[in-house]
Coordinates of N, CA and C in Angstrom, one line a residue:
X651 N 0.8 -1.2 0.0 CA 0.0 0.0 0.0 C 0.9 1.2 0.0
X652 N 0.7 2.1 -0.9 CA 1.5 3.4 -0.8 C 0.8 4.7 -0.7
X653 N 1.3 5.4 0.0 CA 0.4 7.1 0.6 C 1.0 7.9 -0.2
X654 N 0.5 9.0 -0.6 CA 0.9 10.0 -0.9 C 0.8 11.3 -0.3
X655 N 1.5 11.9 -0.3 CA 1.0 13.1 0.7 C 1.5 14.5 -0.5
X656 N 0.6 15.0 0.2 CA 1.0 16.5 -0.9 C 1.8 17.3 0.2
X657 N 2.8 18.4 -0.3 CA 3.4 19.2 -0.3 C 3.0 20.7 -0.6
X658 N 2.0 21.5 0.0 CA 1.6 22.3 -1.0 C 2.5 23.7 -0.4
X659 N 3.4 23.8 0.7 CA 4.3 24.7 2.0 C 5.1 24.4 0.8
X660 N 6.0 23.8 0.2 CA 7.0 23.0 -0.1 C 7.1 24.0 -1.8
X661 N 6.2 24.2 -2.4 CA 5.8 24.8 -3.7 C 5.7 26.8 -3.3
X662 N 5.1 26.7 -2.2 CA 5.4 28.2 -1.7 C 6.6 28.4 -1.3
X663 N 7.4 27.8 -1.0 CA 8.3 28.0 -0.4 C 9.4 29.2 -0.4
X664 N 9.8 29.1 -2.2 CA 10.6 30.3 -2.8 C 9.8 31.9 -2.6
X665 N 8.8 31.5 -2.6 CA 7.6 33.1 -2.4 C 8.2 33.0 -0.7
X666 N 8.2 32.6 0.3 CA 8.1 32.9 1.4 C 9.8 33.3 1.8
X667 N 10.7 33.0 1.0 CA 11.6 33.0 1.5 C 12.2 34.5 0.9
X668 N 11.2 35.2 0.0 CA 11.5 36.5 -0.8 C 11.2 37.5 0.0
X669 N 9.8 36.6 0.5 CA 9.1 37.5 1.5 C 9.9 38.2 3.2
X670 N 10.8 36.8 3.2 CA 11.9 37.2 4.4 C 13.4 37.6 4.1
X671 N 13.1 38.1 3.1 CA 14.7 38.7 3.0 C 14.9 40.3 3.9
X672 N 16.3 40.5 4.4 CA 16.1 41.8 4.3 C 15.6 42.9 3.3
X673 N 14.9 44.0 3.8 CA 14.4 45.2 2.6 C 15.1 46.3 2.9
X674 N 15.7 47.2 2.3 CA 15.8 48.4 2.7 C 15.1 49.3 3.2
X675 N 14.9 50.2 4.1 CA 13.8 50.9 4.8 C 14.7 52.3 3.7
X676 N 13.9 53.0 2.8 CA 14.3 54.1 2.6 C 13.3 55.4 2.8
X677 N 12.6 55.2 3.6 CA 11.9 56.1 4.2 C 12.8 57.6 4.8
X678 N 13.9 57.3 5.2 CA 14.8 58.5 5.1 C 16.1 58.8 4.2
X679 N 15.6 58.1 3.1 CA 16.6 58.0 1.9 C 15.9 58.9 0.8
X680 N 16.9 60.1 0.1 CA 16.2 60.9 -0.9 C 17.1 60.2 -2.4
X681 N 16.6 60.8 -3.8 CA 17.0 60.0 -4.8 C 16.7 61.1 -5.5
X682 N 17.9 61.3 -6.7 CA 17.8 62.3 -7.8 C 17.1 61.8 -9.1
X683 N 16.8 62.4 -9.9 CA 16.0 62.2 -11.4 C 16.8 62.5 -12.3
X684 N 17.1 61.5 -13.6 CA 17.5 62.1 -14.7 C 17.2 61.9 -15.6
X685 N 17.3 62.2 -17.1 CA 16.9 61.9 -17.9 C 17.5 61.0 -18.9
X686 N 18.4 60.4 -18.6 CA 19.5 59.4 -19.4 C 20.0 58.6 -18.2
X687 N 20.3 57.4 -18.5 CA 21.2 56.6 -17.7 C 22.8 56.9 -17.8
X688 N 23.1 57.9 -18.8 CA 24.4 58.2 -18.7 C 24.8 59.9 -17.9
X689 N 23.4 60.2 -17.6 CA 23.6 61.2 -17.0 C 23.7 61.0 -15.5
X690 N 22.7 60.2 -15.3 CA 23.3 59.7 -14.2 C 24.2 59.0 -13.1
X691 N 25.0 58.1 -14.6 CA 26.3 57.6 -14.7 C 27.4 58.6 -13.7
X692 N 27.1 59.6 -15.1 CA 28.4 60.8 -15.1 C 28.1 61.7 -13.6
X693 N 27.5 61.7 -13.3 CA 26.5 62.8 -12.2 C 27.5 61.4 -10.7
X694 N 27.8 59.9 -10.5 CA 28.0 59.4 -9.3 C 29.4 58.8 -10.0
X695 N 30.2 59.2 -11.0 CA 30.7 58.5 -11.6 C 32.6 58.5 -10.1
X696 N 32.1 59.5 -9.3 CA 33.0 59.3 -8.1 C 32.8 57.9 -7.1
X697 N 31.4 58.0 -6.8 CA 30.6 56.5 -6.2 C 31.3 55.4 -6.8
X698 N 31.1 55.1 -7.9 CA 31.0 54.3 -9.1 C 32.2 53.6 -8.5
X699 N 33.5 55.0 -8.8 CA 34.8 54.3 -8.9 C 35.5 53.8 -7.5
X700 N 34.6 53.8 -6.8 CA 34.7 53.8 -5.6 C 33.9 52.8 -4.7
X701 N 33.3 52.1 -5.9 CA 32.8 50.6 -5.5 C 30.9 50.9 -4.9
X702 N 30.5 51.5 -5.6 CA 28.5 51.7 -5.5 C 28.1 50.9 -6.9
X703 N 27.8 49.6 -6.4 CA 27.5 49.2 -7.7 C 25.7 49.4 -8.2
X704 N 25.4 49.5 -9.3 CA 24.2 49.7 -10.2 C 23.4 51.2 -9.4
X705 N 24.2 51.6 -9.8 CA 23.7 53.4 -9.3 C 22.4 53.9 -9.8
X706 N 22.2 53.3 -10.9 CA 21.2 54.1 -11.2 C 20.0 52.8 -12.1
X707 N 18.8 53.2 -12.1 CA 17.5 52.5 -12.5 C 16.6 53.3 -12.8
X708 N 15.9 52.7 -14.0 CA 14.9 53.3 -15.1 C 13.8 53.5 -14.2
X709 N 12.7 54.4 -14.3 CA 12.0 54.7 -13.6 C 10.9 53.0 -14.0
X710 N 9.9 52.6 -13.3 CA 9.2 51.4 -13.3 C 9.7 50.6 -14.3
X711 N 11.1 50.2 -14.6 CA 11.4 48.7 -15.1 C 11.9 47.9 -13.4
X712 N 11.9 46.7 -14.3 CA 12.2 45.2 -13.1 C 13.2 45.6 -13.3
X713 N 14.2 46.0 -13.8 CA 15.8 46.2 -13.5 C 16.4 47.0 -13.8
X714 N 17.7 47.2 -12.9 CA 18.7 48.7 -13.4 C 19.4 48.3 -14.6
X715 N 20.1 49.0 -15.5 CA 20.8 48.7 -15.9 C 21.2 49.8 -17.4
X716 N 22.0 49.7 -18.1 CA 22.9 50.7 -18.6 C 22.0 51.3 -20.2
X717 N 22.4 51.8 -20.8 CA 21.8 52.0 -22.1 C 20.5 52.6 -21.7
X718 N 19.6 52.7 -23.0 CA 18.4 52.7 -23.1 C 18.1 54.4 -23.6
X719 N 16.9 54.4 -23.9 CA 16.4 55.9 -24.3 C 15.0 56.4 -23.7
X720 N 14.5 57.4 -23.6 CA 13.2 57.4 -23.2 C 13.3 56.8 -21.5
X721 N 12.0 57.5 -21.1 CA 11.8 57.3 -19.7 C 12.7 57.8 -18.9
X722 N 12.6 58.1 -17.4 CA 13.5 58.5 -16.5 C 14.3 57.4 -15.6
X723 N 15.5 58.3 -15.2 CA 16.3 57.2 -14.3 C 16.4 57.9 -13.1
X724 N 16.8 57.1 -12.1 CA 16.8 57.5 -10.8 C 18.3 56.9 -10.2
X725 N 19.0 58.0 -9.6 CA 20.2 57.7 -8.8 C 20.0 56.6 -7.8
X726 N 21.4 56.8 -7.3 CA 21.0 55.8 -5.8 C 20.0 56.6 -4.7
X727 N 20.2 56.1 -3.8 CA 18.6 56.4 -2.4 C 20.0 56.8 -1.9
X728 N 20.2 57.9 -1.5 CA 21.3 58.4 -0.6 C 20.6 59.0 1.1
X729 N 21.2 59.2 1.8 CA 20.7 59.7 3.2 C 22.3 60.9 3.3
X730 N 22.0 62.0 4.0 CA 23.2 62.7 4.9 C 22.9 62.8 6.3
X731 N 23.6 62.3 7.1 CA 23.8 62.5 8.2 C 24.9 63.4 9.0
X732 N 25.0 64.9 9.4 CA 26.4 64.8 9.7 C 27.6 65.0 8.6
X733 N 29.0 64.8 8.6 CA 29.8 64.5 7.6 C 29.6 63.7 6.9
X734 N 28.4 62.5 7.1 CA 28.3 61.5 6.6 C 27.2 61.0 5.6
X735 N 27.6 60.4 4.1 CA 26.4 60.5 3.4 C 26.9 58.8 3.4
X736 N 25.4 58.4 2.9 CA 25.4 57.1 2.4 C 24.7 57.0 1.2
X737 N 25.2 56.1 0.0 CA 24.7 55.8 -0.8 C 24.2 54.2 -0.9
X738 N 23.0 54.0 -1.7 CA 22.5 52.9 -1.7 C 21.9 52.7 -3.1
X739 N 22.8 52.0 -4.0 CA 22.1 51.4 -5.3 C 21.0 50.6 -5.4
X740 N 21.1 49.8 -6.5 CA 20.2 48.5 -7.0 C 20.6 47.4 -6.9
X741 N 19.8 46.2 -6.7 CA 20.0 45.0 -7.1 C 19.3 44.7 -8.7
X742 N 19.7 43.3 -9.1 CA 18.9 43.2 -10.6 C 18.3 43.1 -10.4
X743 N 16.8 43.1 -9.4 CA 15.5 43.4 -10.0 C 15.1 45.2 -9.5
X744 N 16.1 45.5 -9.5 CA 15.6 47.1 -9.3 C 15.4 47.5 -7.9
X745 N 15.4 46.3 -6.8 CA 15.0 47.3 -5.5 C 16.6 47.9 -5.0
X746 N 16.2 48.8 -4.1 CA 17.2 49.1 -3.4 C 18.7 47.6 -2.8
X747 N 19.8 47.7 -3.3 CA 20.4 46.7 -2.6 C 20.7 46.6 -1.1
X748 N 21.2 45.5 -0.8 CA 21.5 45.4 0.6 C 22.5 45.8 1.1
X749 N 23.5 46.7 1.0 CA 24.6 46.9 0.9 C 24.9 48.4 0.2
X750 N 25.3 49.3 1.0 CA 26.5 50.3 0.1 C 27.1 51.2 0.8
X751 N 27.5 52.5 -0.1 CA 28.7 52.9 0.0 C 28.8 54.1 1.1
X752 N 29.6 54.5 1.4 CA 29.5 55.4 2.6 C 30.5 56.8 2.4
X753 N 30.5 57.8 2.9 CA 31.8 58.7 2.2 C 31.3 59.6 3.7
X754 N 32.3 59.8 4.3 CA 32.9 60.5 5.5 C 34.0 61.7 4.9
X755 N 32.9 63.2 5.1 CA 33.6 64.2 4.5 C 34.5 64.6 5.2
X756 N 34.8 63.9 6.5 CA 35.9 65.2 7.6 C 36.7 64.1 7.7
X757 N 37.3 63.1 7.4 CA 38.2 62.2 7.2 C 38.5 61.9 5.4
X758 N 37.7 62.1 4.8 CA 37.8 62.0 3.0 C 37.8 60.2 2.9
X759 N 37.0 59.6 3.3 CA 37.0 58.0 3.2 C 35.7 57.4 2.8
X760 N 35.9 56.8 2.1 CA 34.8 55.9 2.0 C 34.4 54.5 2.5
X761 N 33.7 53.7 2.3 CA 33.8 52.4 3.3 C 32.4 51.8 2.7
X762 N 31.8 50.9 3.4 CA 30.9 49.7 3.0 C 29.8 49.5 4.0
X763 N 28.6 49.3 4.3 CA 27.5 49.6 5.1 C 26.3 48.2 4.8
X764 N 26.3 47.5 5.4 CA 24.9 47.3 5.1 C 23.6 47.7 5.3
X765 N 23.1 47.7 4.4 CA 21.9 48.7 4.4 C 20.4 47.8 4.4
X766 N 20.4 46.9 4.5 CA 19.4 46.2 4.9 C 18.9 46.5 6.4
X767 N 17.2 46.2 6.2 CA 16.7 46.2 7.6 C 15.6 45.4 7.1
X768 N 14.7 44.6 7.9 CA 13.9 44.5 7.8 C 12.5 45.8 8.4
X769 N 11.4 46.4 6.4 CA 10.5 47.5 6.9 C 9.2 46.1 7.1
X770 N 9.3 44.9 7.3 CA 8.1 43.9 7.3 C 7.8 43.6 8.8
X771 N 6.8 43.5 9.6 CA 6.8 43.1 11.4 C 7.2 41.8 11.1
X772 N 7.3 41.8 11.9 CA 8.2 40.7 13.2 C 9.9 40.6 13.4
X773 N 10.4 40.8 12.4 CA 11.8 40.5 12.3 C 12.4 42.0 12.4
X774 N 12.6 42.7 13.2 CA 13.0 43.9 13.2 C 14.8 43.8 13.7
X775 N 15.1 44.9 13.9 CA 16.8 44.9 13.5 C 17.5 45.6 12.5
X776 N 18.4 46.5 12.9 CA 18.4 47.1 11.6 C 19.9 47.1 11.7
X777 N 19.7 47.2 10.0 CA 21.3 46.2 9.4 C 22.3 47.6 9.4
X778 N 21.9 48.6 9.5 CA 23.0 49.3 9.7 C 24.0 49.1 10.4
X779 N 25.1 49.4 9.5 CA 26.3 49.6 10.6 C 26.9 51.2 10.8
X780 N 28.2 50.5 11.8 CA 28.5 52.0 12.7 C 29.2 52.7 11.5
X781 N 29.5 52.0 10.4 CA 30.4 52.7 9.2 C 30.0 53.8 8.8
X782 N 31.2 54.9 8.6 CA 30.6 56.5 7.7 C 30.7 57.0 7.2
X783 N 30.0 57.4 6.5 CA 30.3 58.1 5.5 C 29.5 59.3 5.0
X784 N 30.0 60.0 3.6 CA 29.5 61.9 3.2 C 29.2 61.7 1.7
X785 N 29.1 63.2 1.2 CA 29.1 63.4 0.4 C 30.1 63.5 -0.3
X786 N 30.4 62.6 -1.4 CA 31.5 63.0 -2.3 C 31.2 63.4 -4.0
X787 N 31.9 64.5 -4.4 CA 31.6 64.8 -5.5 C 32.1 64.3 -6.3

């Protein structure tokens, strides 16, 4: 005699585990507008070289990424605190990444941040770290 059992947790599973990733909270993060991806390029191209990866994303596409014509792009989600600014790019599907760049104007350094938190209840904690950083031109 053989049972079968269904699995139907087991098929959600990938959806639930999207659902618990860290998000970035950019509720105190602002973001600039341009009108070319290469303007916006040129506009963080200090970031860039300095390790901010996918700076900039098309206004309502699933992903950042380079070229294109038509439509708006959007910088990184930056925050200033202080001497300290943070930047925060894209991942490939366009949200905010988990991770970025930091520039500390009264020392001239840059550095590395994670920028995840969970903005979903229950799992709170926020991924910030003590890392700092500014505004760099």
């Amino acid at each position: 005699m053989t049972k079968k059992f269904a699995l139907p947790l087991l098929s959600a599973l990938p959806a639930l585990l999207v659902s618990c990733q860290d998000t970035v909270d950019t509720s105190r993060y602002q973001r600039l507008g341009f009108n070319s991806y290469q303007q916006c390029a040129a506009y963080y191209r200090v970031q860039i070289s300095q390790g901010l990866k996918n700076p900039c994303v098309r206004s309502g596409a699933s992903s950042s990424g380079g070229g294109g014509s038509g439509g708006r792009f959007y910088g990184p989600y930056y925050t200033n605190s202080g001497s300290t600014t943070r930047y925060v790019g894209y991942d490939a599907g366009g949200n905010p990444a988990s991770t970025g760049l930091s520039y500390d104007s009264k020392s001239g350094r840059y550095g590395s941040f994670k920028a995840g938190g969970t903005s979903r209840g229950g799992f709170t904690g926020s991924g910030r770290s003590s890392s700092r950083g500014g505004f760099g031109g």
